[in-house]
Tab-separated table of C-alpha atoms in Angstrom:
chain	number	residue	atom	x	y	z
A	1	MET	CA	-12.845	11.125	12.420
A	2	LYS	CA	-8.902	10.727	11.855
A	3	THR	CA	-7.327	9.088	8.934
A	4	ILE	CA	-4.422	6.739	9.355
A	5	GLY	CA	-1.954	5.875	6.672
A	6	ILE	CA	0.075	2.605	6.441
A	7	ILE	CA	2.926	2.110	3.847
A	8	ALA	CA	2.779	-1.762	3.174
A	9	GLU	CA	3.282	-4.863	1.137
A	10	TYR	CA	0.897	-7.237	2.731
A	11	ASN	CA	2.900	-10.091	1.260
A	12	PRO	CA	0.464	-11.685	2.269
A	13	PHE	CA	-1.720	-9.953	4.854
A	14	HIS	CA	-1.315	-11.930	8.170
A	15	ASN	CA	-2.106	-11.759	11.972
A	16	GLY	CA	0.605	-9.375	12.629
A	17	HIS	CA	-0.771	-6.826	10.026
A	18	LEU	CA	-4.157	-7.332	11.924
A	19	TYR	CA	-2.523	-6.723	15.133
A	20	GLN	CA	-1.123	-3.410	13.807
A	21	LEU	CA	-4.502	-2.201	12.758
A	22	GLN	CA	-6.155	-3.055	15.967
A	23	LYS	CA	-3.430	-1.030	18.047
A	24	LEU	CA	-3.525	1.885	15.976
A	25	ARG	CA	-7.289	1.994	16.080
A	26	ALA	CA	-7.213	1.780	19.731
A	27	GLN	CA	-4.770	4.644	19.806
A	28	ALA	CA	-6.677	6.781	17.254
A	29	GLY	CA	-10.176	6.041	18.185
A	30	ASP	CA	-12.993	5.744	15.243
A	31	SER	CA	-10.617	6.307	12.272
A	32	PHE	CA	-10.142	5.471	8.509
A	33	ILE	CA	-7.194	3.409	7.505
A	34	ILE	CA	-5.643	3.859	3.950
A	35	ALA	CA	-2.807	1.381	2.858
A	36	ALA	CA	-0.189	2.383	0.342
A	37	MET	CA	0.501	-1.020	-0.879
A	38	SER	CA	3.224	-2.251	-3.193
A	39	GLY	CA	1.714	-3.607	-6.607
A	40	ASP	CA	2.820	-6.946	-8.133
A	41	PHE	CA	6.510	-6.607	-6.983
A	42	VAL	CA	7.970	-5.665	-3.779
A	43	GLN	CA	10.988	-3.790	-2.133
A	44	ARG	CA	13.240	-6.654	-1.902
A	45	GLY	CA	13.163	-7.191	-5.553
A	46	LYS	CA	10.846	-10.106	-5.805
A	47	PRO	CA	7.325	-10.585	-7.136
A	48	ALA	CA	4.444	-10.443	-4.673
A	49	ILE	CA	3.275	-13.682	-3.679
A	50	TYR	CA	-0.180	-13.000	-4.759
A	51	ASP	CA	-1.271	-10.122	-7.307
A	52	LYS	CA	-2.031	-6.687	-6.023
A	53	TYR	CA	-5.785	-7.147	-6.497
A	54	THR	CA	-5.867	-10.447	-4.432
A	55	ARG	CA	-3.677	-8.734	-1.560
A	56	ALA	CA	-5.728	-5.556	-1.705
A	57	ARG	CA	-8.997	-7.692	-1.020
A	58	MET	CA	-7.100	-9.547	1.607
A	59	ALA	CA	-6.383	-6.138	3.378
A	60	LEU	CA	-9.994	-4.804	2.873
A	61	SER	CA	-11.532	-7.997	4.334
A	62	ALA	CA	-9.336	-7.457	7.346
A	63	GLY	CA	-10.537	-4.001	7.989
A	64	VAL	CA	-8.339	-1.622	5.766
A	65	ASP	CA	-10.872	1.121	4.226
A	66	LEU	CA	-9.019	2.020	1.145
A	67	VAL	CA	-5.955	0.496	-0.840
A	68	LEU	CA	-3.781	2.693	-3.077
A	69	GLU	CA	-1.092	1.390	-5.192
A	70	LEU	CA	2.657	2.498	-4.723
A	71	PRO	CA	4.092	3.078	-8.217
A	72	VAL	CA	6.345	0.115	-9.248
A	73	CYS	CA	9.385	2.496	-9.896
A	74	PHE	CA	9.539	3.148	-6.128
A	75	ALA	CA	7.838	0.006	-4.557
A	76	THR	CA	10.691	-1.816	-5.752
A	77	SER	CA	13.540	0.636	-4.585
A	78	SER	CA	15.641	1.246	-1.645
A	79	ALA	CA	14.285	1.676	1.914
A	80	GLU	CA	14.910	5.362	1.578
A	81	ASP	CA	13.035	5.842	-1.868
A	82	PHE	CA	10.181	3.219	-0.743
A	83	ALA	CA	9.452	5.192	2.300
A	84	SER	CA	9.805	8.660	0.596
A	85	CYS	CA	7.371	7.742	-2.094
A	86	GLY	CA	4.817	6.313	0.602
A	87	VAL	CA	5.105	9.553	2.620
A	88	ALA	CA	4.821	11.728	-0.412
A	89	LEU	CA	1.607	10.196	-1.442
A	90	PHE	CA	0.159	10.308	1.845
A	91	ASP	CA	1.230	13.962	2.498
A	92	ARG	CA	-0.229	15.032	-0.851
A	93	LEU	CA	-3.622	13.250	-0.360
A	94	GLY	CA	-4.646	16.065	2.053
A	95	VAL	CA	-6.516	13.654	4.433
A	96	VAL	CA	-4.134	11.531	6.298
A	97	ASP	CA	-3.599	12.713	10.079
A	98	MET	CA	-1.067	9.810	11.167
A	99	LEU	CA	1.088	7.640	9.636
A	100	GLY	CA	1.220	4.026	11.230
A	101	PHE	CA	4.148	1.606	11.025
A	102	GLY	CA	5.699	-1.312	12.730
A	103	SER	CA	9.155	-1.551	14.149
A	104	GLU	CA	11.250	-3.716	16.099
A	105	SER	CA	11.783	-0.657	18.570
A	106	GLY	CA	8.570	0.771	18.896
A	107	ASP	CA	9.930	3.864	20.369
A	108	CYS	CA	9.370	6.895	18.344
A	109	GLY	CA	11.800	9.008	20.243
A	110	GLU	CA	14.759	6.598	19.553
A	111	LEU	CA	13.657	6.282	15.939
A	112	SER	CA	13.301	10.004	15.513
A	113	ARG	CA	16.790	10.693	16.858
A	114	ALA	CA	18.251	8.253	14.246
A	115	ALA	CA	16.229	9.899	11.592
A	116	ASP	CA	17.551	13.405	12.549
A	117	LEU	CA	21.192	12.022	12.171
A	118	LEU	CA	20.419	10.691	8.858
A	119	LYS	CA	18.920	13.904	7.820
A	120	GLU	CA	21.778	16.162	9.068
A	121	GLU	CA	24.552	13.532	8.209
A	122	PRO	CA	27.029	15.236	10.779
A	123	GLU	CA	30.721	14.907	9.652
A	124	ASP	CA	32.040	12.258	12.007
A	125	PHE	CA	28.923	9.939	10.928
A	126	SER	CA	29.680	10.660	7.248
A	127	ARG	CA	33.437	9.868	7.772
A	128	ARG	CA	32.623	6.688	9.524
A	129	LEU	CA	29.997	5.515	6.778
A	130	GLN	CA	32.759	6.049	4.072
A	131	GLU	CA	35.197	3.965	6.252
A	132	CYS	CA	32.849	1.087	6.490
A	133	LEU	CA	32.204	1.224	2.823
A	134	ARG	CA	35.692	1.093	1.889
A	135	GLU	CA	35.811	-2.064	4.219
A	136	GLY	CA	33.633	-3.731	1.649
A	137	MET	CA	30.377	-3.565	3.925
A	138	PRO	CA	27.190	-3.287	2.069
A	139	PHE	CA	25.468	-0.001	2.615
A	140	PRO	CA	22.699	-1.049	5.081
A	141	LYS	CA	25.428	-2.593	7.283
A	142	ALA	CA	27.863	0.280	6.789
A	143	ARG	CA	25.179	2.872	7.896
A	144	ALA	CA	24.115	0.703	10.800
A	145	ALA	CA	27.733	0.588	11.983
A	146	ALA	CA	28.196	4.215	11.352
A	147	LEU	CA	25.077	5.112	13.633
A	148	LYS	CA	25.889	2.628	16.314
A	149	PRO	CA	28.373	4.993	18.555
A	150	TYR	CA	25.605	7.472	18.828
A	151	PHE	CA	23.419	4.853	20.697
A	152	PRO	CA	25.756	3.073	22.686
A	153	GLN	CA	23.745	2.213	25.765
A	154	GLN	CA	20.481	1.681	23.972
A	155	GLY	CA	18.813	-1.637	22.503
A	156	LEU	CA	17.832	0.169	19.202
A	157	SER	CA	18.776	-2.547	16.367
A	158	LEU	CA	19.892	-0.079	13.307
A	159	SER	CA	19.918	-3.142	11.043
A	160	ALA	CA	16.516	-4.602	11.878
A	161	PRO	CA	14.314	-4.352	8.904
A	162	ASN	CA	11.236	-2.719	10.294
A	163	ASN	CA	13.297	-0.172	12.117
A	164	ILE	CA	15.212	0.747	8.797
A	165	LEU	CA	11.864	1.582	7.214
A	166	ALA	CA	10.530	3.151	10.728
A	167	ILE	CA	13.706	5.547	10.574
A	168	GLU	CA	13.341	6.203	6.830
A	169	TYR	CA	9.461	7.200	7.282
A	170	LEU	CA	10.611	9.573	9.899
A	171	LYS	CA	13.309	11.144	7.955
A	172	ALA	CA	10.951	11.698	4.982
A	173	LEU	CA	8.224	13.370	7.242
A	174	LYS	CA	11.000	15.502	8.767
A	175	ARG	CA	12.354	16.338	5.131
A	176	ARG	CA	8.840	17.419	4.097
A	177	GLY	CA	7.898	19.332	7.200
A	178	SER	CA	4.713	17.370	7.141
A	179	ALA	CA	1.934	17.819	9.525
A	180	ILE	CA	1.205	14.014	9.568
A	181	THR	CA	1.988	12.367	13.123
A	182	PRO	CA	4.034	9.342	13.210
A	183	VAL	CA	2.971	6.420	15.282
A	184	ALA	CA	5.023	3.302	16.024
A	185	VAL	CA	3.671	-0.082	16.834
A	186	ARG	CA	6.157	-2.451	18.511
A	187	ARG	CA	6.607	-5.470	16.337
A	188	THR	CA	5.486	-8.620	17.905
A	189	GLY	CA	6.029	-12.544	17.003
A	190	GLN	CA	8.813	-13.719	14.770
A	191	GLY	CA	11.587	-11.675	13.338
A	192	TYR	CA	11.277	-10.301	9.842
A	193	HIS	CA	13.569	-12.954	8.476
A	194	GLU	CA	12.591	-15.855	10.607
A	195	THR	CA	11.103	-18.699	8.556
A	196	GLY	CA	11.146	-21.577	10.943
A	197	PRO	CA	7.815	-22.671	12.916
A	198	ALA	CA	6.508	-20.002	15.306
A	199	GLY	CA	5.834	-20.924	18.926
A	200	VAL	CA	2.245	-21.305	20.307
A	201	GLY	CA	0.692	-17.985	20.429
A	202	VAL	CA	3.398	-16.233	18.209
A	203	ALA	CA	2.502	-14.707	15.214
A	204	ALA	CA	4.613	-16.183	12.153
A	205	SER	CA	6.592	-13.592	9.926
A	206	ALA	CA	5.563	-13.104	6.405
A	207	SER	CA	8.708	-14.900	5.350
A	208	ALA	CA	7.582	-17.836	7.237
A	209	ILE	CA	4.037	-17.835	5.749
A	210	ARG	CA	5.528	-17.550	2.302
A	211	LYS	CA	7.939	-20.570	2.949
A	212	ALA	CA	4.962	-22.478	4.059
A	213	ILE	CA	2.883	-21.878	0.825
A	214	ARG	CA	6.097	-22.629	-1.347
A	215	GLU	CA	6.212	-26.012	0.682
A	216	ASN	CA	2.312	-26.616	0.226
A	217	ASN	CA	1.902	-26.086	4.034
A	218	PHE	CA	-1.227	-24.350	3.626
A	219	SER	CA	-2.462	-25.475	6.942
A	220	MET	CA	0.266	-23.314	8.697
A	221	ALA	CA	-0.295	-20.450	6.335
A	222	LYS	CA	-3.946	-20.266	7.134
A	223	SER	CA	-3.396	-20.530	10.684
A	224	GLN	CA	-1.468	-17.488	10.661
A	225	VAL	CA	-3.664	-15.262	8.786
A	226	PRO	CA	-7.351	-13.704	9.411
A	227	THR	CA	-10.288	-16.054	8.452
A	228	ALA	CA	-11.514	-13.976	5.744
A	229	VAL	CA	-7.823	-13.811	4.215
A	230	SER	CA	-7.423	-17.634	4.500
A	231	ARG	CA	-10.454	-18.109	2.201
A	232	ILE	CA	-8.990	-15.671	-0.316
A	233	LEU	CA	-5.656	-17.531	0.174
A	234	ALA	CA	-7.184	-20.705	-0.827
A	235	ASP	CA	-8.268	-19.671	-4.205
A	236	SER	CA	-5.190	-17.817	-5.222
A	237	VAL	CA	-2.184	-18.636	-7.222
A	238	PRO	CA	1.213	-18.078	-5.353
A	239	ILE	CA	4.099	-16.796	-7.453
A	240	PHE	CA	7.710	-16.716	-6.619
A	241	SER	CA	10.986	-15.303	-8.137
A	242	ASP	CA	12.143	-18.384	-9.924
A	243	ASP	CA	8.678	-18.191	-11.928
A	244	PHE	CA	10.226	-15.335	-13.865
A	245	THR	CA	13.371	-17.122	-14.907
A	246	ALA	CA	12.362	-17.487	-18.733
A	247	LEU	CA	11.312	-13.788	-18.721
A	248	LEU	CA	14.523	-12.705	-17.049
A	249	ASN	CA	16.725	-14.835	-19.387
A	250	ALA	CA	14.873	-13.632	-22.462
A	251	ARG	CA	15.289	-9.998	-21.495
A	252	LEU	CA	18.955	-10.686	-20.914
A	253	LEU	CA	19.631	-12.310	-24.336
A	254	GLU	CA	17.730	-9.406	-26.113
A	255	LEU	CA	19.695	-6.642	-24.342
A	256	SER	CA	23.007	-8.353	-24.990
A	257	LYS	CA	22.468	-9.443	-28.570
A	258	ASN	CA	24.731	-6.532	-29.795
A	259	GLY	CA	27.532	-7.816	-27.836
A	260	LYS	CA	27.848	-4.790	-25.431
A	261	GLU	CA	28.572	-5.482	-21.773
A	262	ASP	CA	27.726	-2.181	-20.502
A	263	VAL	CA	24.124	-2.109	-21.946
A	264	PHE	CA	22.733	-3.481	-18.592
A	265	ALA	CA	24.229	-0.358	-16.641
A	266	CYS	CA	21.430	2.085	-17.182
A	267	TYR	CA	18.877	0.201	-14.930
A	268	ALA	CA	18.031	1.100	-11.646
A	269	ASP	CA	20.140	-0.380	-8.758
A	270	MET	CA	22.665	-1.880	-11.395
A	271	SER	CA	26.090	-0.550	-10.817
A	272	PRO	CA	28.848	-0.430	-13.613
A	273	GLU	CA	30.578	-3.234	-11.761
A	274	LEU	CA	27.231	-5.428	-11.503
A	275	ALA	CA	26.439	-4.786	-15.199
A	276	SER	CA	30.018	-5.906	-16.229
A	277	ARG	CA	29.836	-9.089	-14.365
A	278	LEU	CA	26.252	-9.575	-15.384
A	279	GLY	CA	27.293	-9.196	-18.976
A	280	ARG	CA	29.946	-11.821	-18.687
A	281	GLN	CA	27.583	-14.308	-17.157
A	282	VAL	CA	24.557	-13.903	-19.577
A	283	LEU	CA	25.054	-17.499	-21.017
A	284	ASN	CA	25.606	-19.132	-17.788
A	285	TRP	CA	21.957	-20.421	-17.504
A	286	SER	CA	20.516	-20.125	-14.250
A	287	THR	CA	17.193	-19.349	-12.324
A	288	PHE	CA	16.231	-15.847	-11.210
A	289	SER	CA	17.442	-16.646	-7.799
A	290	GLY	CA	20.548	-18.308	-9.076
A	291	ARG	CA	21.573	-15.396	-11.197
A	292	VAL	CA	21.282	-13.418	-8.128
A	293	MET	CA	23.820	-15.876	-6.338
A	294	GLN	CA	26.017	-15.739	-9.230
A	295	LEU	CA	26.465	-11.967	-8.886
A	296	LYS	CA	26.661	-11.957	-5.101
A	297	THR	CA	29.632	-10.350	-3.360
A	298	ARG	CA	30.688	-8.955	0.008
A	299	SER	CA	29.676	-5.708	-1.076
A	300	TYR	CA	26.551	-6.228	-2.554
A	301	THR	CA	23.369	-7.632	-0.717
A	302	TYR	CA	21.137	-10.353	-2.129
A	303	THR	CA	18.324	-7.818	-2.307
A	304	ARG	CA	20.411	-4.966	-3.894
A	305	ILE	CA	21.158	-7.437	-6.726
A	306	SER	CA	17.601	-8.907	-6.894
A	307	ARG	CA	16.263	-5.321	-7.289
A	308	ALA	CA	18.876	-4.710	-10.185
A	309	LEU	CA	17.749	-7.872	-11.981
A	310	LEU	CA	14.033	-7.073	-11.427
A	311	HIS	CA	14.476	-3.429	-12.742
A	312	LEU	CA	16.368	-4.582	-15.883
A	313	MET	CA	13.452	-7.227	-16.687
A	314	LEU	CA	10.848	-4.493	-15.868
A	315	GLY	CA	12.841	-1.886	-17.873
A	316	ILE	CA	13.061	0.695	-15.135
A	317	THR	CA	16.157	2.803	-15.580
A	318	SER	CA	18.106	5.099	-13.205
A	319	GLY	CA	17.098	8.005	-15.202
A	320	GLN	CA	13.591	7.328	-14.830
A	321	ALA	CA	13.781	6.909	-11.148
A	322	LEU	CA	15.601	9.961	-10.651
A	323	HIS	CA	13.031	11.986	-13.003
A	324	TYR	CA	10.316	11.014	-10.857
A	325	LYS	CA	12.229	11.569	-7.490
A	326	ASP	CA	12.841	15.016	-8.676
A	327	GLN	CA	9.076	15.371	-9.312
A	328	ASP	CA	8.318	14.341	-5.533
A	329	TYR	CA	8.048	10.530	-6.470
A	330	VAL	CA	4.155	10.214	-7.163
A	331	ARG	CA	2.132	11.735	-10.061
A	332	TYR	CA	-1.368	10.185	-9.097
A	333	ALA	CA	-3.274	8.254	-6.537
A	334	ARG	CA	-4.330	4.950	-7.928
A	335	VAL	CA	-7.068	3.045	-6.078
A	336	LEU	CA	-7.040	-0.779	-5.905
A	337	GLY	CA	-9.924	-1.132	-3.643
A	338	PHE	CA	-12.252	0.184	-0.820
A	339	ARG	CA	-14.813	-0.755	1.462
A	340	ARG	CA	-18.268	0.196	0.552
A	341	GLN	CA	-18.925	1.398	4.183
A	342	SER	CA	-16.031	3.743	3.587
A	343	ALA	CA	-17.008	5.573	0.163
A	344	VAL	CA	-17.127	8.670	2.167
A	345	LEU	CA	-13.281	8.728	2.055
A	346	LEU	CA	-13.223	8.563	-1.366
A	347	LYS	CA	-15.398	11.597	-1.532
A	348	GLN	CA	-13.069	13.342	0.968
A	349	LEU	CA	-9.982	12.432	-1.284
A	350	LYS	CA	-11.618	13.862	-4.410
A	351	ARG	CA	-12.286	16.987	-2.757
A	352	ARG	CA	-9.011	17.392	-0.945
A	353	SER	CA	-6.321	15.545	-2.855
A	354	HIS	CA	-3.397	17.365	-4.254
A	355	LEU	CA	-2.945	14.221	-6.577
A	356	PRO	CA	-5.142	13.141	-9.418
A	357	LEU	CA	-7.115	10.029	-8.291
A	358	VAL	CA	-7.211	7.246	-10.553
A	359	THR	CA	-10.373	4.889	-10.168
A	360	LYS	CA	-10.886	3.937	-13.833
A	361	THR	CA	-7.697	3.427	-16.054
A	362	ALA	CA	-9.620	4.090	-19.000
A	363	ASP	CA	-10.016	7.764	-17.821
A	364	ALA	CA	-6.356	8.249	-16.837
A	365	HIS	CA	-5.379	10.117	-20.056
A	366	LYS	CA	-8.148	12.869	-19.155
A	367	ILE	CA	-6.709	13.531	-15.774
A	368	LEU	CA	-2.825	12.842	-16.071
A	369	ASP	CA	-0.095	14.555	-17.622
A	370	ALA	CA	2.549	12.872	-19.852
A	371	ASP	CA	4.741	12.139	-16.912
A	372	GLY	CA	1.833	10.532	-15.035
A	373	LEU	CA	0.712	8.537	-17.910
A	374	ALA	CA	4.185	7.285	-18.377
A	375	MET	CA	4.373	6.286	-14.871
A	376	LEU	CA	1.149	4.549	-14.804
A	377	GLN	CA	2.244	2.629	-18.105
A	378	MET	CA	5.322	1.459	-16.050
A	379	ASP	CA	2.897	-0.069	-13.645
A	380	PHE	CA	0.896	-1.690	-16.421
A	381	HIS	CA	3.775	-3.203	-17.893
A	382	ALA	CA	4.976	-4.655	-14.768
A	383	SER	CA	1.553	-6.072	-13.738
A	384	HIS	CA	1.196	-7.506	-17.147
A	385	LEU	CA	4.304	-9.255	-16.996
A	386	TYR	CA	3.059	-10.749	-13.623
A	387	GLN	CA	0.019	-11.828	-15.290
A	388	SER	CA	1.583	-13.660	-17.977
A	389	VAL	CA	3.345	-15.637	-15.522
A	390	VAL	CA	0.191	-16.406	-13.443
A	391	PHE	CA	-1.182	-17.659	-16.619
A	392	ALA	CA	1.868	-19.769	-17.551
A	393	LYS	CA	1.968	-21.275	-14.258
A	394	SER	CA	-1.713	-22.137	-13.805
A	395	GLY	CA	-3.833	-21.484	-16.928
A	396	GLN	CA	-5.703	-18.667	-14.851
A	397	GLY	CA	-6.077	-15.380	-16.816
A	398	LEU	CA	-6.107	-12.319	-14.466
A	399	PRO	CA	-7.980	-9.085	-15.975
A	400	ASN	CA	-5.523	-6.984	-17.542
A	401	GLU	CA	-4.843	-3.501	-16.322
A	402	TYR	CA	-7.324	-2.009	-18.802
A	403	THR	CA	-10.261	-4.141	-17.912
A	404	SER	CA	-9.765	-4.918	-14.289
A	405	SER	CA	-12.190	-3.119	-11.867
A	406	VAL	CA	-11.540	-1.624	-8.335
A	407	VAL	CA	-11.937	-4.341	-5.646
A	408	VAL	CA	-15.130	-3.134	-3.600
A	409	ILE	CA	-16.180	-5.295	-0.644
């Protein structure tokens, strides 16, 4: 029986994700599916719309067998580190045979060629990349422009979000010399960034579903998710970036109280230029999203700035990220939930995993080293901030990270 790994956010789980599960199982036959899922914050520097246990329950109810948590340090990082962390986790579990992912292309051959170029970085590619960066292009656009001459006659969109991640997954597998087989599933339905109404029979994007939830259009949102997920969605509290405005502003005031502008520069994704500009704007009161717009320039994408502010709020420094990157990204595999009928998969993991398996947080100190405990505490802190915002918004108290239980359905 094969085991398929999927690196995901499920923000929230929708019909497009269900389609991906069905296609992968159709290709692999009888198989387990493990999802390595972002926790309470996601790769674009925003809070997940629902907490991680709710989203794990959604995934399990739709057919995922086991949900593991991606450490927040890399779940909120660049596409390269996000992908590398997920691939490292699966590679070290010792049970994953295939890595499934969606892409606008769906062509593993094309994507693999692009991954080879990025892995090898030929001289002319590097030169073009630097030229584009000097012109003020944000890094993702500059890299896509530098790659384009290598694919002159092909329809591979090098700036499409899922293609970008797919290329990074392949690059990470190649760098590790991993035996895991990549399997691309062509994305269907709306584009990643599309938020307008989906046509009849067209799967809406996660962005469109989040927009519908923000606008209280729950009938649209429920129509775009599996039935079991819609029931979970109805009972859950949605969270958005601006719900963190007070926490971000308090953190900025605390860090800047000594009047030093460079105090922000140590945080992940925060360049010296961004840190300096932020230091001058601390008292220009705005929402979380408003502060992103205050800092936005041609050279910095909205996502890069949002990640920088999020890392500052969560206290994740560049030094910490580099330290864990040097240690192969992951120090443990934390279980968020599993299906009872798939309990045999957990037994396999306990026998074969090269990473400690965290199922009870109370026992973490017995199985993790100092670095692993520090990384886990980073996850705890992020989730406790998220839980405090859920409580402030709704009065609903979520179980804390020391008392919460693994989701079992």
